[in-house]
Amino acid sequence: MPRIRGAPDLELADRHVQRARAIIEYYDPAYFFIENPTGDALRSLHTRAVTKGLPEPRLTTYCKYGTPYMKPTHIWTNAAPSVPLLQCTHATPCPARATLGEHENTAQEGSEKLEAARSEWREGTEWEVAAAVREEAETARVACAERKKALEEAREVAEALEHAEGELQEAVREAGVLRERVGRSQEEKREAIRAGWMCEIHTPEAANLELWEGTH
């Protein structure tokens, strides 16, 4: 919700959320994130009707990532995190809470004190965050390259199978032609055998008939 002094303007806050949702719906990004501090039970964004239809919010606390203040925060996203978001609880306290029993600062402290605490925290974490982002980007790049290679190999296999199928069809066609030729050759051979057999049977009879006619 917008940061204002005094009583929060919940209607204005709802309009901000509605506008954010309209932008998300219009651009239809692959992933989106909406972040807002939890606040009290009556005014916290996750209790407002305007969030109906959004994914279930995930709760995290800044102190688990190195800040000197807790700042419980809800995050709405359609992305599945690779690791669970951390929370500072009695069972899983942050380093400050584990050693001191409390947090060194609060997110509601004066701007100068809070900014000083943030600056000290940033010095130790900015490069860590940047390194983590680079690592994730490199992991994604390698995964994309491997996927591209796998798709290219699959395409080559598909082309090889298509070529082999064409060759097989041609071989089947040629085999059919050859079978037809063999069939004709066998039929011609059978005709020749029958013709030879007829000659062997009828030729002597014809000779005897001529001999008989010559003697009468």
C-alpha positions as a Markdown table, in Angstrom:
| # | Residue | x | y | z |
|---|---|---|---|---|
| 1 | Met | 0.0 | 0.0 | 0.0 |
| 2 | Pro | 1.2 | 3.6 | -0.5 |
| 3 | Arg | 3.2 | 5.0 | 2.4 |
| 4 | Ile | 1.3 | 7.8 | 4.0 |
| 5 | Arg | 1.2 | 9.5 | 7.4 |
| 6 | Gly | -1.8 | 9.0 | 9.7 |
| 7 | Ala | -4.6 | 6.7 | 8.9 |
| 8 | Pro | -4.1 | 4.7 | 5.7 |
| 9 | Asp | -6.3 | 5.5 | 2.7 |
| 10 | Leu | -7.5 | 2.0 | 2.0 |
| 11 | Glu | -9.6 | 3.0 | -1.0 |
| 12 | Leu | -6.5 | 4.7 | -2.6 |
| 13 | Ala | -4.5 | 1.6 | -1.8 |
| 14 | Asp | -7.1 | -0.6 | -3.5 |
| 15 | Arg | -7.0 | 1.6 | -6.6 |
| 16 | His | -3.2 | 1.2 | -6.7 |
| 17 | Val | -3.6 | -2.6 | -6.6 |
| 18 | Gln | -6.3 | -2.6 | -9.2 |
| 19 | Arg | -4.1 | -0.5 | -11.5 |
| 20 | Ala | -1.2 | -2.9 | -11.0 |
| 21 | Arg | -3.4 | -5.9 | -11.8 |
| 22 | Ala | -4.7 | -4.1 | -14.9 |
| 23 | Ile | -1.1 | -3.5 | -16.1 |
| 24 | Ile | -0.2 | -7.2 | -15.5 |
| 25 | Glu | -3.3 | -8.3 | -17.4 |
| 26 | Tyr | -2.6 | -6.0 | -20.3 |
| 27 | Tyr | 1.1 | -7.0 | -20.8 |
| 28 | Asp | 0.5 | -10.6 | -19.7 |
| 29 | Pro | 4.1 | -11.1 | -18.6 |
| 30 | Ala | 5.5 | -14.6 | -18.1 |
| 31 | Tyr | 6.1 | -13.7 | -14.4 |
| 32 | Phe | 4.9 | -10.9 | -12.2 |
| 33 | Phe | 5.6 | -9.9 | -8.6 |
| 34 | Ile | 3.5 | -7.7 | -6.2 |
| 35 | Glu | 5.1 | -6.9 | -2.8 |
| 36 | Asn | 3.6 | -5.3 | 0.2 |
| 37 | Pro | 4.5 | -5.2 | 4.0 |
| 38 | Thr | 2.0 | -7.3 | 5.9 |
| 39 | Gly | 0.8 | -4.5 | 8.3 |
| 40 | Asp | -1.9 | -5.3 | 10.9 |
| 41 | Ala | -4.6 | -7.8 | 10.3 |
| 42 | Leu | -7.3 | -5.2 | 9.4 |
| 43 | Arg | -5.3 | -3.2 | 7.0 |
| 44 | Ser | -2.9 | -5.7 | 5.5 |
| 45 | Leu | -3.2 | -6.0 | 1.7 |
| 46 | His | -3.6 | -9.8 | 1.8 |
| 47 | Thr | -6.9 | -9.3 | 3.7 |
| 48 | Arg | -8.4 | -7.0 | 1.1 |
| 49 | Ala | -10.9 | -8.1 | -1.5 |
| 50 | Val | -8.9 | -6.5 | -4.2 |
| 51 | Thr | -6.4 | -9.4 | -4.0 |
| 52 | Lys | -9.0 | -12.0 | -4.8 |
| 53 | Gly | -7.9 | -14.1 | -7.7 |
| 54 | Leu | -4.2 | -13.5 | -7.2 |
| 55 | Pro | -1.9 | -16.4 | -6.3 |
| 56 | Glu | -1.6 | -17.2 | -2.6 |
| 57 | Pro | 0.9 | -14.7 | -1.1 |
| 58 | Arg | 4.2 | -15.9 | 0.2 |
| 59 | Leu | 5.4 | -14.4 | 3.5 |
| 60 | Thr | 9.1 | -13.5 | 4.1 |
| 61 | Thr | 11.0 | -11.3 | 6.4 |
| 62 | Tyr | 13.9 | -8.9 | 5.4 |
| 63 | Cys | 16.0 | -9.8 | 8.5 |
| 64 | Lys | 16.5 | -13.3 | 7.2 |
| 65 | Tyr | 18.4 | -11.7 | 4.3 |
| 66 | Gly | 20.7 | -9.5 | 6.3 |
| 67 | Thr | 18.7 | -6.3 | 7.2 |
| 68 | Pro | 18.8 | -5.1 | 10.8 |
| 69 | Tyr | 15.0 | -4.9 | 10.8 |
| 70 | Met | 12.3 | -7.6 | 10.4 |
| 71 | Lys | 9.7 | -6.1 | 8.0 |
| 72 | Pro | 7.4 | -9.0 | 7.4 |
| 73 | Thr | 6.4 | -8.8 | 3.7 |
| 74 | His | 3.9 | -10.6 | 1.4 |
| 75 | Ile | 4.8 | -11.4 | -2.2 |
| 76 | Trp | 2.3 | -12.3 | -4.8 |
| 77 | Thr | 3.7 | -14.1 | -7.8 |
| 78 | Asn | 2.9 | -16.7 | -10.4 |
| 79 | Ala | 6.6 | -17.8 | -10.4 |
| 80 | Ala | 7.6 | -20.9 | -8.5 |
| 81 | Pro | 10.7 | -19.9 | -6.4 |
| 82 | Ser | 13.6 | -22.3 | -6.7 |
| 83 | Val | 14.1 | -22.1 | -2.9 |
| 84 | Pro | 11.5 | -21.4 | -0.2 |
| 85 | Leu | 11.3 | -17.8 | 1.1 |
| 86 | Leu | 12.8 | -17.4 | 4.6 |
| 87 | Gln | 11.0 | -16.2 | 7.6 |
| 88 | Cys | 12.2 | -15.1 | 11.0 |
| 89 | Thr | 10.3 | -17.0 | 13.7 |
| 90 | His | 10.9 | -18.3 | 17.2 |
| 91 | Ala | 12.0 | -21.6 | 15.6 |
| 92 | Thr | 14.0 | -20.0 | 12.8 |
| 93 | Pro | 15.3 | -16.7 | 14.1 |
| 94 | Cys | 17.6 | -14.4 | 12.2 |
| 95 | Pro | 21.1 | -13.9 | 13.5 |
| 96 | Ala | 20.2 | -10.7 | 15.4 |
| 97 | Arg | 17.2 | -12.2 | 17.1 |
| 98 | Ala | 19.1 | -15.4 | 17.9 |
| 99 | Thr | 21.9 | -13.5 | 19.6 |
| 100 | Leu | 20.2 | -10.4 | 21.0 |
| 101 | Gly | 16.7 | -11.7 | 21.4 |
| 102 | Glu | 15.4 | -8.8 | 19.2 |
| 103 | His | 16.0 | -6.9 | 16.0 |
| 104 | Glu | 18.4 | -3.9 | 16.1 |
| 105 | Asn | 16.1 | -1.7 | 14.1 |
| 106 | Thr | 12.5 | -1.5 | 13.0 |
| 107 | Ala | 11.2 | -0.5 | 9.5 |
| 108 | Gln | 9.2 | 2.3 | 11.1 |
| 109 | Glu | 12.2 | 4.1 | 12.6 |
| 110 | Gly | 13.2 | 7.6 | 11.5 |
| 111 | Ser | 14.5 | 8.0 | 8.0 |
| 112 | Glu | 18.1 | 8.9 | 8.9 |
| 113 | Lys | 18.6 | 6.0 | 11.3 |
| 114 | Leu | 16.9 | 3.6 | 9.0 |
| 115 | Glu | 18.8 | 4.8 | 5.9 |
| 116 | Ala | 22.1 | 4.4 | 7.9 |
| 117 | Ala | 21.1 | 0.8 | 8.8 |
| 118 | Arg | 20.1 | 0.1 | 5.2 |
| 119 | Ser | 23.4 | 1.5 | 3.9 |
| 120 | Glu | 25.4 | -0.7 | 6.2 |
| 121 | Trp | 23.4 | -3.7 | 5.1 |
| 122 | Arg | 23.7 | -2.9 | 1.4 |
| 123 | Glu | 27.5 | -2.7 | 1.6 |
| 124 | Gly | 27.6 | -6.4 | 2.6 |
| 125 | Thr | 24.8 | -7.7 | 0.5 |
| 126 | Glu | 24.7 | -5.8 | -2.8 |
| 127 | Trp | 27.6 | -7.7 | -4.3 |
| 128 | Glu | 26.2 | -10.9 | -3.0 |
| 129 | Val | 22.8 | -10.2 | -4.6 |
| 130 | Ala | 24.5 | -9.2 | -7.9 |
| 131 | Ala | 26.6 | -12.4 | -7.9 |
| 132 | Ala | 23.5 | -14.5 | -7.2 |
| 133 | Val | 21.7 | -12.8 | -10.1 |
| 134 | Arg | 24.6 | -13.4 | -12.4 |
| 135 | Glu | 24.7 | -17.0 | -11.3 |
| 136 | Glu | 21.0 | -17.5 | -12.0 |
| 137 | Ala | 21.3 | -15.8 | -15.3 |
| 138 | Glu | 24.3 | -18.0 | -16.3 |
| 139 | Thr | 22.4 | -21.1 | -15.2 |
| 140 | Ala | 19.4 | -20.0 | -17.3 |
| 141 | Arg | 21.7 | -19.3 | -20.3 |
| 142 | Val | 23.3 | -22.7 | -20.1 |
| 143 | Ala | 19.8 | -24.4 | -19.7 |
| 144 | Cys | 18.6 | -22.5 | -22.8 |
| 145 | Ala | 21.7 | -23.5 | -24.8 |
| 146 | Glu | 21.3 | -27.1 | -23.8 |
| 147 | Arg | 17.6 | -27.0 | -24.8 |
| 148 | Lys | 18.4 | -25.4 | -28.1 |
| 149 | Lys | 21.0 | -28.1 | -28.8 |
| 150 | Ala | 18.6 | -30.8 | -27.8 |
| 151 | Leu | 15.9 | -29.4 | -30.2 |
| 152 | Glu | 18.5 | -29.2 | -33.0 |
| 153 | Glu | 19.5 | -32.8 | -32.4 |
| 154 | Ala | 15.8 | -33.8 | -32.3 |
| 155 | Arg | 15.3 | -32.0 | -35.6 |
| 156 | Glu | 18.2 | -33.8 | -37.2 |
| 157 | Val | 16.9 | -37.1 | -36.0 |
| 158 | Ala | 13.5 | -36.3 | -37.4 |
| 159 | Glu | 15.0 | -35.4 | -40.8 |
| 160 | Ala | 17.0 | -38.6 | -40.8 |
| 161 | Leu | 13.9 | -40.7 | -40.0 |
| 162 | Glu | 12.0 | -39.0 | -42.7 |
| 163 | His | 14.8 | -39.7 | -45.2 |
| 164 | Ala | 15.0 | -43.3 | -44.1 |
| 165 | Glu | 11.2 | -43.6 | -44.5 |
| 166 | Gly | 11.5 | -42.3 | -48.0 |
| 167 | Glu | 14.2 | -44.8 | -48.9 |
| 168 | Leu | 12.2 | -47.6 | -47.4 |
| 169 | Gln | 9.2 | -46.7 | -49.4 |
| 170 | Glu | 11.3 | -46.6 | -52.6 |
| 171 | Ala | 12.8 | -50.0 | -51.7 |
| 172 | Val | 9.3 | -51.4 | -51.2 |
| 173 | Arg | 8.3 | -50.0 | -54.6 |
| 174 | Glu | 11.3 | -51.5 | -56.3 |
| 175 | Ala | 10.7 | -54.9 | -54.6 |
| 176 | Gly | 7.2 | -54.8 | -55.9 |
| 177 | Val | 8.4 | -54.2 | -59.4 |
| 178 | Leu | 11.0 | -56.9 | -59.1 |
| 179 | Arg | 8.4 | -59.4 | -57.8 |
| 180 | Glu | 6.1 | -58.6 | -60.7 |
| 181 | Arg | 9.0 | -59.2 | -63.1 |
| 182 | Val | 9.8 | -62.5 | -61.4 |
| 183 | Gly | 6.2 | -63.5 | -61.6 |
| 184 | Arg | 6.1 | -62.8 | -65.4 |
| 185 | Ser | 9.3 | -64.7 | -65.9 |
| 186 | Gln | 8.0 | -67.7 | -64.0 |
| 187 | Glu | 4.8 | -67.6 | -66.0 |
| 188 | Glu | 6.8 | -67.4 | -69.3 |
| 189 | Lys | 8.9 | -70.3 | -68.1 |
| 190 | Arg | 5.8 | -72.4 | -67.3 |
| 191 | Glu | 4.4 | -71.6 | -70.8 |
| 192 | Ala | 7.7 | -72.6 | -72.4 |
| 193 | Ile | 7.6 | -75.9 | -70.5 |
| 194 | Arg | 4.0 | -76.6 | -71.5 |
| 195 | Ala | 4.9 | -75.8 | -75.1 |
| 196 | Gly | 7.8 | -78.2 | -75.0 |
| 197 | Trp | 5.7 | -80.9 | -73.4 |
| 198 | Met | 3.1 | -80.6 | -76.1 |
| 199 | Cys | 5.7 | -81.0 | -78.8 |
| 200 | Glu | 7.0 | -84.2 | -77.2 |
| 201 | Ile | 3.5 | -85.7 | -77.1 |
| 202 | His | 2.2 | -84.8 | -80.5 |
| 203 | Thr | 5.2 | -84.9 | -82.8 |
| 204 | Pro | 5.5 | -88.7 | -82.8 |
| 205 | Glu | 1.8 | -89.1 | -83.6 |
| 206 | Ala | 2.1 | -86.7 | -86.5 |
| 207 | Ala | 5.0 | -88.7 | -87.8 |
| 208 | Asn | 3.1 | -92.0 | -87.6 |
| 209 | Leu | 0.1 | -90.4 | -89.3 |
| 210 | Glu | 2.2 | -89.3 | -92.3 |
| 211 | Leu | 3.8 | -92.8 | -92.5 |
| 212 | Trp | 0.4 | -94.5 | -92.5 |
| 213 | Glu | -0.9 | -92.2 | -95.2 |
| 214 | Gly | 2.2 | -93.0 | -97.4 |
| 215 | Thr | 1.4 | -96.7 | -97.3 |
| 216 | His | -2.2 | -96.4 | -98.3 |
